[in-house]
CSV table of C-alpha atoms in Angstrom, one decimal:
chain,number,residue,atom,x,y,z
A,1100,UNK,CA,27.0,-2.8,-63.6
A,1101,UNK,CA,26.3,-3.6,-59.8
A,1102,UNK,CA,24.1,-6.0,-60.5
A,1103,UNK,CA,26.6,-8.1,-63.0
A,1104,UNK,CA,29.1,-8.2,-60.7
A,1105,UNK,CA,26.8,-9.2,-57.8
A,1106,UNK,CA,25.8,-12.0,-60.4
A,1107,UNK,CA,29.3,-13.0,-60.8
A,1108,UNK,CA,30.5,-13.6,-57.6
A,1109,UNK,CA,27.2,-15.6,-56.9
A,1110,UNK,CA,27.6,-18.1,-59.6
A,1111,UNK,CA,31.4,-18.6,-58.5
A,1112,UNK,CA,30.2,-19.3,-54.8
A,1113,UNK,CA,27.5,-21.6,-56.1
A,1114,UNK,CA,30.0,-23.7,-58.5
A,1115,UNK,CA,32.5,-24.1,-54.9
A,1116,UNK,CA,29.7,-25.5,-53.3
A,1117,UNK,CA,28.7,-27.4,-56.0
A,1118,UNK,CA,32.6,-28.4,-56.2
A,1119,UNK,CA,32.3,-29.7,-52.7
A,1120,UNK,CA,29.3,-31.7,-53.1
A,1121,UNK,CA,30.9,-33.4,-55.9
A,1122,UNK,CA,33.9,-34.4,-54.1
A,1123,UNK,CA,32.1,-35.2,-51.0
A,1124,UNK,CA,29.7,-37.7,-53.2
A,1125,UNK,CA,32.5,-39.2,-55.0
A,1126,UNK,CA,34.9,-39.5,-51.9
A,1127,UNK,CA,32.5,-41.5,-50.0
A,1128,UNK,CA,31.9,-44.4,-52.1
A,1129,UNK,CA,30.1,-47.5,-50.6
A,1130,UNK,CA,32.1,-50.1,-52.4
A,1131,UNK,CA,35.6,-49.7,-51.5
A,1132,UNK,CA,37.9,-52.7,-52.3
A,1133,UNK,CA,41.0,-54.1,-50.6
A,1134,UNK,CA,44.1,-55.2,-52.3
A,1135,UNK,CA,44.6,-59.3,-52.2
A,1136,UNK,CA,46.5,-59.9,-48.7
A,1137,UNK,CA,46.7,-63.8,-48.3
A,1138,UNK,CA,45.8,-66.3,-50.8
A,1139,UNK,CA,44.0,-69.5,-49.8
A,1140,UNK,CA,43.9,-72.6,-51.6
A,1141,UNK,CA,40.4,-73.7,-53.1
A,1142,UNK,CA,40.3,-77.3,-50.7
A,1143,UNK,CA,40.8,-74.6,-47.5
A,1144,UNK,CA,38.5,-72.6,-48.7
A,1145,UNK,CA,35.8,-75.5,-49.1
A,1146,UNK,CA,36.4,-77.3,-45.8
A,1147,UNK,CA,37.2,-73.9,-44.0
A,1148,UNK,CA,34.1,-71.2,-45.5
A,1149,UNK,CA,32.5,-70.8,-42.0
A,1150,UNK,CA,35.7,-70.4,-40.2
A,1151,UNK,CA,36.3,-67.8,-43.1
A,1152,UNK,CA,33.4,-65.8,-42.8
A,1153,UNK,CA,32.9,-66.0,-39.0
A,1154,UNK,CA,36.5,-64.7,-38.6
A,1155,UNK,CA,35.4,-61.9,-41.5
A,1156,UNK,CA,32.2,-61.6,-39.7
A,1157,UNK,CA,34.1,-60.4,-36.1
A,1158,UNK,CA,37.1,-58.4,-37.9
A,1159,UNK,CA,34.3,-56.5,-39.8
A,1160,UNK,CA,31.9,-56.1,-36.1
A,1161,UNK,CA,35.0,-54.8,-34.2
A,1162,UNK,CA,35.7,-52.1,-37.1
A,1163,UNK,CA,32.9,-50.8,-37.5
A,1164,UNK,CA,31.1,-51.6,-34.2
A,1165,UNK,CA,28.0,-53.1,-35.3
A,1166,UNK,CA,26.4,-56.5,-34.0
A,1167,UNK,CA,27.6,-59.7,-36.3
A,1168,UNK,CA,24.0,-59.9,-37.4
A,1169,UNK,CA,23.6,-57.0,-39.2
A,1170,UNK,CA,26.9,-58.9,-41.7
A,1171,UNK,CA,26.0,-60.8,-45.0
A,1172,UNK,CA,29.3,-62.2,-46.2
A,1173,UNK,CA,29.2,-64.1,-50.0
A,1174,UNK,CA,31.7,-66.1,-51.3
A,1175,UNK,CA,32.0,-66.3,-54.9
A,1176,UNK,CA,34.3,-67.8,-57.4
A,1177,UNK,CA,35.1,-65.7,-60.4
A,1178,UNK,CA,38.2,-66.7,-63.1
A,1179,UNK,CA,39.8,-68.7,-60.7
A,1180,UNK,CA,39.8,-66.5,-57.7
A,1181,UNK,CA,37.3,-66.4,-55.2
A,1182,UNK,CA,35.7,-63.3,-54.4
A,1183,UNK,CA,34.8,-62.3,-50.5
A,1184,UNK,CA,31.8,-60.1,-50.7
A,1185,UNK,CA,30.6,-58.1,-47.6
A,1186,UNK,CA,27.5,-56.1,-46.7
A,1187,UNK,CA,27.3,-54.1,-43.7
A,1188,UNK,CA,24.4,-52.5,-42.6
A,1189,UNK,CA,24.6,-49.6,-40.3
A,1190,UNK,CA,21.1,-48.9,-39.1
C-alpha cells in the first residue's frame, strides 16, 4: 500500500510541473499582435514607407534595446489593409 500511495503523489507532482511547462510555453508566444492604433492612407503609405519603418525601426530598438540592425520590418497589403510585419532578433 506504501508504494501506491508514493506512486500517487508522484504522478500528481509530475502533472503540476507538466502544468507549468504548458503554460509557460503557451504564455510566451513569439508572435504577439497589436490592436490597429492609427490608420494611414495607402498614397502616405507609398510616399512615406521609409519614414514608416525607420520610425518602427527606433520605437522597436528603444523597447527592446537592440541595435536597429538586428530589425527586418515588411510591409504587406492584405484585403485592403496593409500589414506591418516585424522581426526582431535578440542574439
Amino acid at each position: 500500500m506504501k508504494f501506491l500511495f508514493w506512486e500517487f503523489g508522484k504522478k500528481k507532482k509530475s502533472r503540476e510541473t507538466a502544468k507549468k511547462r504548458l503554460e509557460q510555453i503557451v504564455g510566451t508566444t513569439k508572435r504577439k499582435q497589436m490592436n490597429i492604433t492609427e490608420i494611414i492612407p495607402k498614397e502616405m503609405l507609398d510616399k512615406n514607407s521609409d519614414k514608416i519603418k525607420e520610425r518602427i525601426a527606433s520605437w522597436l530598438s528603444e523597447t527592446f534595446n537592440v541595435e536597429k540592425e538586428k530589425i527586418k520590418i515588411d510591409l504587406e497589403e492584405r484585403e485592403g489593409h496593409v500589414v506591418i510585419i516585424t522581426n526582431v532578433f535578440f542574439k
